[in-house]
């Protein structure tokens, strides 16, 4: 059963690999044979309709990467050169990169320790202590820049506390964009994702729960803005000729990616169940291990459980880099996770508030293998490998 996993003398378990197979291959072959490879055609429309239905959105705009979706969402809500956009420091680089692509600068806030998502209390403190109303909108007093949007990140597929964040921003009229890159399938207080923010952005990069190779999409509670994202993604073209009504982008998803996406979307339920089972297995296996904590549990809905793993504190006798090395030597192909943005040299001077939680936890996060195709024996192998390391440490 394990033969396929043997590489040389020992088995390896990858961190997260795409779960694609015969159905996706058939769909691609069919589209290519029929000549549907560009961004124009029924395949992209069908994928968008599926995404809209899955997220409670009136429509969806499919793009060639999640980063592009974030960029266009920011442009669509009016983010301009010189603006500030609030996001958590604890995120993948794409969130802050897209803010810069839109000509703005990130302003970093801390996360809460329970969900690892943008802390509404920190946002409230920023608004009351450092912001004032100006003629162009909400102004960040220390620099006089406009705060043009707020972008919470749905860390590991867990929505942020969106009721609290909306309650702060709605009275101020500040646009809210959710970086839900890995959260497709999550819910918040029983509600679907599209209703939680003006625009919500997904990624279908190779390590996300559903993948199109590279890809992304934007949905939202504001259909006018979703339409605007689709317009911007297709060179802001009007009609079928060469008329354009503003500076546009060539960011549209292709038909080849879209047919893979539609097959993947039909398997979303299966993938989410696999991800939840993986998290439950790790939580069970390491409960009570000294110095080992669990990844966040859903607190206000259901998480898509994109990555599962453990949080490792000094009491365990290990650091995450030491565990990564020891596990890699046993064929468990883990690596460290997100390094906060305010610790990246090019973002070190960007405005921010306290990073108390982010700095306490980021180096303790160790994602463990969580492919939706992981076999029960592989999961056991990973758990045994981690356990044996902790045991050895305890004996020493
Ligand atoms: C994956 C990811 C993205 C970027 O998506 P791409 O499709 O790779 O451009 C953005 N934000 C977060 C939090 C992500 O995990």
mmCIF file of C-alpha atoms and ligand atoms in Angstrom:
data_model
loop_
_atom_site.group_PDB
_atom_site.id
_atom_site.type_symbol
_atom_site.label_atom_id
_atom_site.label_comp_id
_atom_site.label_asym_id
_atom_site.label_seq_id
_atom_site.Cartn_x
_atom_site.Cartn_y
_atom_site.Cartn_z
ATOM 1 C CA UNK A 1 0.000 0.000 0.000
ATOM 2 C CA UNK A 2 2.896 2.294 0.766
ATOM 3 C CA UNK A 3 4.936 1.456 -2.324
ATOM 4 C CA UNK A 4 4.031 4.655 -4.107
ATOM 5 C CA UNK A 5 5.342 6.613 -1.165
ATOM 6 C CA UNK A 6 8.795 5.012 -1.178
ATOM 7 C CA UNK A 7 11.482 7.366 -2.398
ATOM 8 C CA UNK A 8 14.826 5.653 -2.091
ATOM 9 C CA UNK A 9 15.245 3.825 1.169
ATOM 10 C CA UNK A 10 12.583 5.629 3.190
ATOM 11 C CA UNK A 11 9.048 6.817 2.811
ATOM 12 C CA UNK A 12 8.191 10.483 2.499
ATOM 13 C CA UNK A 13 4.948 12.235 3.356
ATOM 14 C CA UNK A 14 4.557 15.605 1.580
ATOM 15 C CA UNK A 15 3.209 18.652 3.419
ATOM 16 C CA UNK A 16 0.319 19.401 1.055
ATOM 17 C CA UNK A 17 -0.107 18.209 -2.520
ATOM 18 C CA UNK A 18 -2.937 18.932 -4.958
ATOM 19 C CA UNK A 19 -5.675 16.315 -5.074
ATOM 20 C CA UNK A 20 -6.222 16.121 -8.841
ATOM 21 C CA UNK A 21 -6.768 13.091 -11.010
ATOM 22 C CA UNK A 22 -8.608 11.491 -13.884
ATOM 23 C CA UNK A 23 -11.700 13.706 -13.734
ATOM 24 C CA UNK A 24 -9.660 16.916 -13.882
ATOM 25 C CA UNK A 25 -7.500 15.451 -16.691
ATOM 26 C CA UNK A 26 -10.592 14.478 -18.701
ATOM 27 C CA UNK A 27 -12.094 17.942 -18.266
ATOM 28 C CA UNK A 28 -8.889 19.602 -19.480
ATOM 29 C CA UNK A 29 -8.619 17.261 -22.473
ATOM 30 C CA UNK A 30 -12.222 17.952 -23.406
ATOM 31 C CA UNK A 31 -11.759 21.735 -23.217
ATOM 32 C CA UNK A 32 -8.532 21.637 -25.226
ATOM 33 C CA UNK A 33 -10.008 19.354 -27.912
ATOM 34 C CA UNK A 34 -12.942 21.720 -28.252
ATOM 35 C CA UNK A 35 -10.561 24.678 -28.586
ATOM 36 C CA UNK A 36 -11.618 26.347 -25.318
ATOM 37 C CA UNK A 37 -8.318 27.492 -23.841
ATOM 38 C CA UNK A 38 -8.553 31.275 -23.560
ATOM 39 C CA UNK A 39 -10.342 33.333 -20.926
ATOM 40 C CA UNK A 40 -13.446 33.590 -23.094
ATOM 41 C CA UNK A 41 -15.990 30.813 -23.050
ATOM 42 C CA UNK A 42 -18.580 28.878 -21.086
ATOM 43 C CA UNK A 43 -16.014 27.167 -18.817
ATOM 44 C CA UNK A 44 -15.056 30.321 -16.924
ATOM 45 C CA UNK A 45 -18.733 31.327 -16.651
ATOM 46 C CA UNK A 46 -19.626 27.879 -15.267
ATOM 47 C CA UNK A 47 -16.857 27.971 -12.655
ATOM 48 C CA UNK A 48 -17.928 31.455 -11.594
ATOM 49 C CA UNK A 49 -21.540 30.319 -11.249
ATOM 50 C CA UNK A 50 -20.410 27.407 -9.075
ATOM 51 C CA UNK A 51 -18.326 29.679 -6.867
ATOM 52 C CA UNK A 52 -21.161 32.164 -6.487
ATOM 53 C CA UNK A 53 -23.508 29.379 -5.389
ATOM 54 C CA UNK A 54 -20.917 27.958 -2.955
ATOM 55 C CA UNK A 55 -20.312 31.310 -1.261
ATOM 56 C CA UNK A 56 -23.753 32.934 -1.300
ATOM 57 C CA UNK A 57 -22.690 35.592 -3.811
ATOM 58 C CA UNK A 58 -24.762 36.935 -6.687
ATOM 59 C CA UNK A 59 -21.794 36.332 -8.997
ATOM 60 C CA UNK A 60 -18.050 35.687 -8.910
ATOM 61 C CA UNK A 61 -15.080 37.039 -10.865
ATOM 62 C CA UNK A 62 -12.437 34.401 -11.649
ATOM 63 C CA UNK A 63 -8.858 35.634 -11.958
ATOM 64 C CA UNK A 64 -5.457 34.065 -12.649
ATOM 65 C CA UNK A 65 -4.181 34.236 -9.032
ATOM 66 C CA UNK A 66 -5.415 35.115 -5.560
ATOM 67 C CA UNK A 67 -2.901 37.975 -5.443
ATOM 68 C CA UNK A 68 -4.508 39.450 -8.563
ATOM 69 C CA UNK A 69 -7.931 39.126 -6.948
ATOM 70 C CA UNK A 70 -6.705 41.062 -3.911
ATOM 71 C CA UNK A 71 -5.120 43.714 -6.127
ATOM 72 C CA UNK A 72 -8.307 44.240 -8.141
ATOM 73 C CA UNK A 73 -10.510 44.194 -5.037
ATOM 74 C CA UNK A 74 -8.413 47.028 -3.604
ATOM 75 C CA UNK A 75 -8.568 48.994 -6.852
ATOM 76 C CA UNK A 76 -12.335 48.373 -7.111
ATOM 77 C CA UNK A 77 -13.064 49.875 -3.682
ATOM 78 C CA UNK A 78 -11.016 52.954 -4.559
ATOM 79 C CA UNK A 79 -7.615 52.353 -2.953
ATOM 80 C CA UNK A 80 -5.208 54.878 -4.466
ATOM 81 C CA UNK A 81 -1.548 55.766 -4.476
ATOM 82 C CA UNK A 82 -0.418 56.995 -1.071
ATOM 83 C CA UNK A 83 -3.295 55.420 0.900
ATOM 84 C CA UNK A 84 -2.927 53.098 3.876
ATOM 85 C CA UNK A 85 -4.633 49.697 4.002
ATOM 86 C CA UNK A 86 -4.936 47.834 7.313
ATOM 87 C CA UNK A 87 -4.070 44.109 7.423
ATOM 88 C CA UNK A 88 -2.661 41.660 9.948
ATOM 89 C CA UNK A 89 1.109 41.220 10.056
ATOM 90 C CA UNK A 90 0.545 37.494 10.444
ATOM 91 C CA UNK A 91 -0.321 36.556 6.850
ATOM 92 C CA UNK A 92 1.177 35.317 3.614
ATOM 93 C CA UNK A 93 3.178 37.965 1.723
ATOM 94 C CA UNK A 94 0.475 38.222 -0.972
ATOM 95 C CA UNK A 95 -1.840 40.285 1.257
ATOM 96 C CA UNK A 96 0.724 43.042 1.823
ATOM 97 C CA UNK A 97 2.115 42.725 -1.720
ATOM 98 C CA UNK A 98 -1.314 43.345 -3.266
ATOM 99 C CA UNK A 99 -1.713 46.460 -1.101
ATOM 100 C CA UNK A 100 1.576 47.737 -2.559
ATOM 101 C CA UNK A 101 0.541 46.735 -6.104
ATOM 102 C CA UNK A 102 -2.447 49.037 -5.651
ATOM 103 C CA UNK A 103 -0.032 51.869 -4.805
ATOM 104 C CA UNK A 104 -0.890 51.894 -1.098
ATOM 105 C CA UNK A 105 1.071 50.974 2.025
ATOM 106 C CA UNK A 106 0.148 48.325 4.611
ATOM 107 C CA UNK A 107 -0.589 49.280 8.220
ATOM 108 C CA UNK A 108 -0.105 46.158 10.317
ATOM 109 C CA UNK A 109 -2.239 45.065 13.276
ATOM 110 C CA UNK A 110 -1.973 42.149 15.691
ATOM 111 C CA UNK A 111 -4.083 38.979 15.701
ATOM 112 C CA UNK A 112 -6.127 37.589 18.567
ATOM 113 C CA UNK A 113 -4.670 34.522 20.318
ATOM 114 C CA UNK A 114 -7.799 32.394 19.938
ATOM 115 C CA UNK A 115 -8.416 32.493 16.184
ATOM 116 C CA UNK A 116 -5.096 33.890 14.851
ATOM 117 C CA UNK A 117 -7.147 36.429 12.830
ATOM 118 C CA UNK A 118 -7.196 40.258 12.895
ATOM 119 C CA UNK A 119 -8.038 41.381 16.435
ATOM 120 C CA UNK A 120 -11.109 43.697 16.387
ATOM 121 C CA UNK A 121 -9.943 45.209 19.697
ATOM 122 C CA UNK A 122 -6.718 46.315 18.019
ATOM 123 C CA UNK A 123 -8.703 47.739 15.107
ATOM 124 C CA UNK A 124 -10.952 49.618 17.558
ATOM 125 C CA UNK A 125 -7.897 51.006 19.352
ATOM 126 C CA UNK A 126 -6.330 52.114 16.069
ATOM 127 C CA UNK A 127 -9.522 53.910 15.068
ATOM 128 C CA UNK A 128 -10.051 55.657 18.399
ATOM 129 C CA UNK A 129 -6.432 56.497 19.234
ATOM 130 C CA UNK A 130 -4.820 57.253 15.872
ATOM 131 C CA UNK A 131 -7.524 58.202 13.364
ATOM 132 C CA UNK A 132 -9.764 61.190 12.674
ATOM 133 C CA UNK A 133 -12.317 62.200 10.067
ATOM 134 C CA UNK A 134 -10.955 64.302 7.229
ATOM 135 C CA UNK A 135 -12.352 65.644 3.974
ATOM 136 C CA UNK A 136 -11.070 62.590 2.036
ATOM 137 C CA UNK A 137 -12.249 60.038 4.595
ATOM 138 C CA UNK A 138 -10.646 58.386 7.601
ATOM 139 C CA UNK A 139 -7.193 59.846 8.251
ATOM 140 C CA UNK A 140 -4.315 58.179 10.108
ATOM 141 C CA UNK A 141 -3.113 61.099 12.235
ATOM 142 C CA UNK A 142 0.611 60.254 12.523
ATOM 143 C CA UNK A 143 1.150 60.493 8.735
ATOM 144 C CA UNK A 144 -1.973 62.231 7.438
ATOM 145 C CA UNK A 145 -2.646 59.340 5.046
ATOM 146 C CA UNK A 146 -6.132 58.067 4.271
ATOM 147 C CA UNK A 147 -7.114 54.607 5.529
ATOM 148 C CA UNK A 148 -8.724 53.339 2.344
ATOM 149 C CA UNK A 149 -9.613 49.735 3.282
ATOM 150 C CA UNK A 150 -9.253 47.026 5.912
ATOM 151 C CA UNK A 151 -8.251 43.474 4.907
ATOM 152 C CA UNK A 152 -8.704 40.763 7.558
ATOM 153 C CA UNK A 153 -7.161 37.394 6.671
ATOM 154 C CA UNK A 154 -9.036 34.127 7.258
ATOM 155 C CA UNK A 155 -5.990 32.402 8.751
ATOM 156 C CA UNK A 156 -5.897 28.657 8.019
ATOM 157 C CA UNK A 157 -9.387 28.930 6.565
ATOM 158 C CA UNK A 158 -10.984 30.455 9.687
ATOM 159 C CA UNK A 159 -13.071 33.607 9.154
ATOM 160 C CA UNK A 160 -12.120 36.589 11.302
ATOM 161 C CA UNK A 161 -14.696 38.004 13.739
ATOM 162 C CA UNK A 162 -16.521 39.782 10.940
ATOM 163 C CA UNK A 163 -19.529 41.064 12.939
ATOM 164 C CA UNK A 164 -17.172 42.936 15.257
ATOM 165 C CA UNK A 165 -15.086 44.270 12.346
ATOM 166 C CA UNK A 166 -18.152 45.328 10.320
ATOM 167 C CA UNK A 167 -19.597 47.093 13.365
ATOM 168 C CA UNK A 168 -16.441 49.222 13.585
ATOM 169 C CA UNK A 169 -16.133 50.002 9.866
ATOM 170 C CA UNK A 170 -19.727 50.429 8.638
ATOM 171 C CA UNK A 171 -20.335 53.741 10.464
ATOM 172 C CA UNK A 172 -17.061 55.071 9.016
ATOM 173 C CA UNK A 173 -17.733 53.919 5.449
ATOM 174 C CA UNK A 174 -14.330 52.211 5.214
ATOM 175 C CA UNK A 175 -14.387 49.348 2.670
ATOM 176 C CA UNK A 176 -13.858 45.810 3.991
ATOM 177 C CA UNK A 177 -12.074 43.183 1.863
ATOM 178 C CA UNK A 178 -11.599 39.656 3.192
ATOM 179 C CA UNK A 179 -8.471 37.709 2.261
ATOM 180 C CA UNK A 180 -10.222 34.343 2.347
ATOM 181 C CA UNK A 181 -7.510 32.751 0.196
ATOM 182 C CA UNK A 182 -7.766 29.351 1.864
ATOM 183 C CA UNK A 183 -11.239 29.585 3.377
ATOM 184 C CA UNK A 184 -13.571 28.317 0.655
ATOM 185 C CA UNK A 185 -16.197 26.208 2.450
ATOM 186 C CA UNK A 186 -15.912 27.986 5.814
ATOM 187 C CA UNK A 187 -18.919 29.645 7.463
ATOM 188 C CA UNK A 188 -19.370 32.403 10.059
ATOM 189 C CA UNK A 189 -22.248 32.131 12.568
ATOM 190 C CA UNK A 190 -24.009 29.895 10.071
ATOM 191 C CA UNK A 191 -23.658 32.424 7.260
ATOM 192 C CA UNK A 192 -21.952 31.981 3.886
ATOM 193 C CA UNK A 193 -18.734 33.880 3.178
ATOM 194 C CA UNK A 194 -19.797 36.370 0.499
ATOM 195 C CA UNK A 195 -22.053 38.332 2.850
ATOM 196 C CA UNK A 196 -19.325 39.068 5.381
ATOM 197 C CA UNK A 197 -17.365 41.752 3.496
ATOM 198 C CA UNK A 198 -17.748 44.110 0.552
ATOM 199 C CA UNK A 199 -15.462 41.788 -1.416
ATOM 200 C CA UNK A 200 -14.024 38.382 -0.497
ATOM 201 C CA UNK A 201 -11.003 36.902 -2.286
ATOM 202 C CA UNK A 202 -10.050 33.236 -2.767
ATOM 203 C CA UNK A 203 -6.894 31.557 -4.055
ATOM 204 C CA UNK A 204 -6.750 28.297 -6.006
ATOM 205 C CA UNK A 205 -2.975 28.022 -5.881
ATOM 206 C CA UNK A 206 -1.564 24.476 -5.828
ATOM 207 C CA UNK A 207 -1.526 24.068 -2.053
ATOM 208 C CA UNK A 208 -5.023 25.439 -1.425
ATOM 209 C CA UNK A 209 -7.946 23.119 -0.621
ATOM 210 C CA UNK A 210 -9.279 23.330 -4.169
ATOM 211 C CA UNK A 211 -6.791 24.222 -6.870
ATOM 212 C CA UNK A 212 -6.729 25.287 -10.503
ATOM 213 C CA UNK A 213 -2.911 25.177 -10.594
ATOM 214 C CA UNK A 214 -2.838 28.924 -10.205
ATOM 215 C CA UNK A 215 -6.000 30.932 -9.850
ATOM 216 C CA UNK A 216 -8.280 32.988 -7.684
ATOM 217 C CA UNK A 217 -11.722 34.550 -7.481
ATOM 218 C CA UNK A 218 -13.545 37.501 -5.992
ATOM 219 C CA UNK A 219 -17.091 37.345 -4.599
ATOM 220 C CA UNK A 220 -18.931 39.843 -2.446
ATOM 221 C CA UNK A 221 -22.031 41.306 -0.891
ATOM 222 C CA UNK A 222 -21.769 44.259 -3.281
ATOM 223 C CA UNK A 223 -22.577 42.984 -6.788
ATOM 224 C CA UNK A 224 -21.575 46.303 -8.366
ATOM 225 C CA UNK A 225 -18.048 45.847 -6.984
ATOM 226 C CA UNK A 226 -17.815 42.211 -8.151
ATOM 227 C CA UNK A 227 -18.821 43.328 -11.648
ATOM 228 C CA UNK A 228 -16.199 46.050 -11.465
ATOM 229 C CA UNK A 229 -13.511 43.489 -10.579
ATOM 230 C CA UNK A 230 -14.502 41.388 -13.615
ATOM 231 C CA UNK A 231 -14.395 44.492 -15.809
ATOM 232 C CA UNK A 232 -10.945 45.507 -14.544
ATOM 233 C CA UNK A 233 -9.671 41.913 -14.992
ATOM 234 C CA UNK A 234 -10.615 41.929 -18.679
ATOM 235 C CA UNK A 235 -8.698 45.092 -19.712
ATOM 236 C CA UNK A 236 -11.712 47.306 -18.854
ATOM 237 C CA UNK A 237 -13.094 46.521 -22.288
ATOM 238 C CA UNK A 238 -16.525 47.795 -23.314
ATOM 239 C CA UNK A 239 -18.316 45.926 -26.072
ATOM 240 C CA UNK A 240 -16.621 43.504 -28.423
ATOM 241 C CA UNK A 241 -14.318 45.976 -30.146
ATOM 242 C CA UNK A 242 -11.263 47.761 -28.833
ATOM 243 C CA UNK A 243 -12.973 50.277 -26.600
ATOM 244 C CA UNK A 244 -11.801 50.521 -22.986
ATOM 245 C CA UNK A 245 -13.139 52.929 -20.388
ATOM 246 C CA UNK A 246 -10.185 53.000 -17.965
ATOM 247 C CA UNK A 247 -6.767 51.459 -17.315
ATOM 248 C CA UNK A 248 -7.500 47.747 -17.077
ATOM 249 C CA UNK A 249 -5.626 44.568 -16.216
ATOM 250 C CA UNK A 250 -5.112 41.253 -17.979
ATOM 251 C CA UNK A 251 -5.918 39.156 -14.905
ATOM 252 C CA UNK A 252 -8.682 36.837 -16.106
ATOM 253 C CA UNK A 253 -8.656 33.092 -15.441
ATOM 254 C CA UNK A 254 -8.305 30.810 -18.471
ATOM 255 C CA UNK A 255 -10.765 28.116 -19.541
ATOM 256 C CA UNK A 256 -8.197 25.391 -18.849
ATOM 257 C CA UNK A 257 -7.912 26.521 -15.231
ATOM 258 C CA UNK A 258 -11.677 26.955 -14.940
ATOM 259 C CA UNK A 259 -12.525 23.382 -15.982
ATOM 260 C CA UNK A 260 -10.120 22.046 -13.364
ATOM 261 C CA UNK A 261 -11.787 24.398 -10.886
ATOM 262 C CA UNK A 262 -15.287 23.157 -11.643
ATOM 263 C CA UNK A 263 -14.287 19.531 -11.042
ATOM 264 C CA UNK A 264 -12.458 20.534 -7.855
ATOM 265 C CA UNK A 265 -15.468 22.513 -6.662
ATOM 266 C CA UNK A 266 -17.681 19.436 -7.073
ATOM 267 C CA UNK A 267 -15.291 17.671 -4.676
ATOM 268 C CA UNK A 268 -15.203 20.488 -2.080
ATOM 269 C CA UNK A 269 -17.372 18.611 0.433
ATOM 270 C CA UNK A 270 -15.090 15.581 0.270
ATOM 271 C CA UNK A 271 -11.992 17.804 0.682
ATOM 272 C CA UNK A 272 -13.427 19.735 3.644
ATOM 273 C CA UNK A 273 -14.332 16.481 5.398
ATOM 274 C CA UNK A 274 -10.778 15.204 4.851
ATOM 275 C CA UNK A 275 -9.264 18.428 6.207
ATOM 276 C CA UNK A 276 -11.507 18.311 9.302
ATOM 277 C CA UNK A 277 -10.578 14.678 9.937
ATOM 278 C CA UNK A 278 -6.855 15.484 9.677
ATOM 279 C CA UNK A 279 -7.184 18.305 12.213
ATOM 280 C CA UNK A 280 -9.158 16.058 14.569
ATOM 281 C CA UNK A 281 -6.478 13.339 14.301
ATOM 282 C CA UNK A 282 -3.650 15.736 15.205
ATOM 283 C CA UNK A 283 -5.650 17.349 18.001
ATOM 284 C CA UNK A 284 -6.379 13.905 19.478
ATOM 285 C CA UNK A 285 -2.845 12.618 19.069
ATOM 286 C CA UNK A 286 -1.074 15.508 20.790
ATOM 287 C CA UNK A 287 -3.649 16.520 23.397
ATOM 288 C CA UNK A 288 -1.887 16.744 26.742
ATOM 289 C CA UNK A 289 1.655 16.581 25.316
ATOM 290 C CA UNK A 290 3.737 19.009 27.387
ATOM 291 C CA UNK A 291 4.577 22.148 25.430
ATOM 292 C CA UNK A 292 2.355 21.223 22.488
ATOM 293 C CA UNK A 293 -0.771 23.187 21.578
ATOM 294 C CA UNK A 294 -3.433 22.709 18.917
ATOM 295 C CA UNK A 295 -4.213 24.866 15.902
ATOM 296 C CA UNK A 296 -7.232 27.138 16.533
ATOM 297 C CA UNK A 297 -10.670 25.575 16.765
ATOM 298 C CA UNK A 298 -13.601 27.241 15.052
ATOM 299 C CA UNK A 299 -14.957 29.832 17.451
ATOM 300 C CA UNK A 300 -17.717 31.527 15.457
ATOM 301 C CA UNK A 301 -18.527 29.087 12.674
ATOM 302 C CA UNK A 302 -16.789 26.377 10.707
ATOM 303 C CA UNK A 303 -13.184 26.583 9.562
ATOM 304 C CA UNK A 304 -12.049 25.178 6.238
ATOM 305 C CA UNK A 305 -9.036 23.770 8.167
ATOM 306 C CA UNK A 306 -6.614 24.565 5.359
ATOM 307 C CA UNK A 307 -3.527 23.668 7.392
ATOM 308 C CA UNK A 308 -3.454 21.536 10.520
ATOM 309 C CA UNK A 309 -0.562 21.019 12.859
ATOM 310 C CA UNK A 310 0.757 21.875 16.282
ATOM 311 C CA UNK A 311 1.980 24.850 18.228
ATOM 312 C CA UNK A 312 5.277 24.030 19.920
ATOM 313 C CA UNK A 313 6.434 25.952 23.004
ATOM 314 C CA UNK A 314 9.788 25.802 24.811
ATOM 315 C CA UNK A 315 8.379 23.356 27.372
ATOM 316 C CA UNK A 316 8.434 20.659 24.677
ATOM 317 C CA UNK A 317 12.228 20.817 24.574
ATOM 318 C CA UNK A 318 12.131 21.615 20.846
ATOM 319 C CA UNK A 319 12.084 24.633 18.595
ATOM 320 C CA UNK A 320 10.146 24.495 15.336
ATOM 321 C CA UNK A 321 13.297 24.614 13.140
ATOM 322 C CA UNK A 322 14.767 21.692 15.124
ATOM 323 C CA UNK A 323 11.554 19.695 14.663
ATOM 324 C CA UNK A 324 11.471 20.527 10.951
ATOM 325 C CA UNK A 325 14.980 19.132 10.536
ATOM 326 C CA UNK A 326 14.309 16.000 12.597
ATOM 327 C CA UNK A 327 11.011 15.302 10.805
ATOM 328 C CA UNK A 328 12.477 15.923 7.341
ATOM 329 C CA UNK A 329 15.158 13.344 8.198
ATOM 330 C CA UNK A 330 12.281 10.898 8.794
ATOM 331 C CA UNK A 331 10.628 11.778 5.492
ATOM 332 C CA UNK A 332 7.937 14.028 6.984
ATOM 333 C CA UNK A 333 8.305 16.996 4.658
ATOM 334 C CA UNK A 334 7.225 19.846 6.929
ATOM 335 C CA UNK A 335 8.571 23.390 7.028
ATOM 336 C CA UNK A 336 8.088 26.518 9.080
ATOM 337 C CA UNK A 337 5.013 28.672 8.450
ATOM 338 C CA UNK A 338 4.343 32.404 7.807
ATOM 339 C CA UNK A 339 6.935 34.849 9.056
ATOM 340 C CA UNK A 340 5.101 38.067 10.038
ATOM 341 C CA UNK A 341 5.211 40.941 7.558
ATOM 342 C CA UNK A 342 6.591 43.496 10.028
ATOM 343 C CA UNK A 343 9.688 41.277 10.367
ATOM 344 C CA UNK A 344 10.360 41.359 6.603
ATOM 345 C CA UNK A 345 13.025 43.965 5.796
ATOM 346 C CA UNK A 346 10.989 45.808 3.140
ATOM 347 C CA UNK A 347 7.976 46.128 5.486
ATOM 348 C CA UNK A 348 9.869 46.796 8.733
ATOM 349 C CA UNK A 349 9.277 50.556 8.595
ATOM 350 C CA UNK A 350 5.551 50.378 7.793
ATOM 351 C CA UNK A 351 3.151 51.754 10.412
ATOM 352 C CA UNK A 352 1.898 49.268 12.968
ATOM 353 C CA UNK A 353 0.632 48.783 16.500
ATOM 354 C CA UNK A 354 1.749 46.268 19.145
ATOM 355 C CA UNK A 355 2.621 42.809 17.790
ATOM 356 C CA UNK A 356 2.357 41.066 21.177
ATOM 357 C CA UNK A 357 0.385 37.991 20.041
ATOM 358 C CA UNK A 358 2.001 37.722 16.606
ATOM 359 C CA UNK A 359 5.504 37.841 18.076
ATOM 360 C CA UNK A 360 4.659 35.349 20.809
ATOM 361 C CA UNK A 361 3.222 32.692 18.528
ATOM 362 C CA UNK A 362 4.490 32.846 14.957
ATOM 363 C CA UNK A 363 7.723 30.920 15.569
ATOM 364 C CA UNK A 364 5.813 28.204 17.458
ATOM 365 C CA UNK A 365 3.579 27.187 14.536
ATOM 366 C CA UNK A 366 4.366 23.886 12.847
ATOM 367 C CA UNK A 367 2.004 22.762 10.084
ATOM 368 C CA UNK A 368 1.946 18.975 9.662
ATOM 369 C CA UNK A 369 1.140 17.059 6.452
ATOM 370 C CA UNK A 370 -2.469 17.748 5.498
ATOM 371 C CA UNK A 371 -3.063 16.787 1.879
ATOM 372 C CA UNK A 372 -6.710 15.862 1.357
ATOM 373 C CA UNK A 373 -5.408 12.645 -0.232
ATOM 374 C CA UNK A 374 -3.307 11.648 2.803
ATOM 375 C CA UNK A 375 -3.727 7.939 3.643
ATOM 376 C CA UNK A 376 -4.584 6.791 7.177
ATOM 377 C CA UNK A 377 -1.218 4.989 7.316
ATOM 378 C CA UNK A 378 0.618 8.172 6.365
ATOM 379 C CA UNK A 379 -1.200 10.123 9.069
ATOM 380 C CA UNK A 380 -0.228 7.436 11.604
ATOM 381 C CA UNK A 381 3.340 7.555 10.369
ATOM 382 C CA UNK A 382 3.480 11.334 10.875
ATOM 383 C CA UNK A 383 1.929 11.122 14.345
ATOM 384 C CA UNK A 384 4.339 8.346 15.390
ATOM 385 C CA UNK A 385 7.314 10.319 14.063
ATOM 386 C CA UNK A 386 6.358 13.446 16.017
ATOM 387 C CA UNK A 387 5.570 11.426 19.159
ATOM 388 C CA UNK A 388 8.894 9.625 19.050
ATOM 389 C CA UNK A 389 10.735 12.958 18.977
ATOM 390 C CA UNK A 390 8.812 14.307 21.963
ATOM 391 C CA UNK A 391 9.414 11.031 23.862
ATOM 392 C CA UNK A 392 13.119 11.161 23.185
ATOM 393 C CA UNK A 393 13.223 14.681 24.535
ATOM 394 C CA UNK A 394 11.339 13.698 27.685
ATOM 395 C CA UNK A 395 13.749 10.785 28.318
ATOM 396 C CA UNK A 396 16.812 13.001 27.848
HETATM 397 C C1 LIG B 1 -2.366 31.654 -0.950
HETATM 398 C C2 LIG B 1 -2.634 32.966 -0.325
HETATM 399 C C3 LIG B 1 -2.743 34.145 -1.083
HETATM 400 C C4 LIG B 1 -2.304 34.293 -2.524
HETATM 401 O O1 LIG B 1 -2.847 33.553 -3.465
HETATM 402 P P1 LIG B 1 -2.100 33.257 -4.865
HETATM 403 O O2 LIG B 1 -3.188 32.557 -5.604
HETATM 404 O O3 LIG B 1 -0.929 32.383 -4.552
HETATM 405 O O4 LIG B 1 -1.716 34.536 -5.476
HETATM 406 C C5 LIG B 1 -3.121 35.320 -0.446
HETATM 407 N N1 LIG B 1 -3.349 35.364 0.870
HETATM 408 C C6 LIG B 1 -3.233 34.269 1.650
HETATM 409 C C7 LIG B 1 -3.517 34.390 3.112
HETATM 410 C C8 LIG B 1 -2.846 33.037 1.088
HETATM 411 O O5 LIG B 1 -2.717 31.965 1.876
#
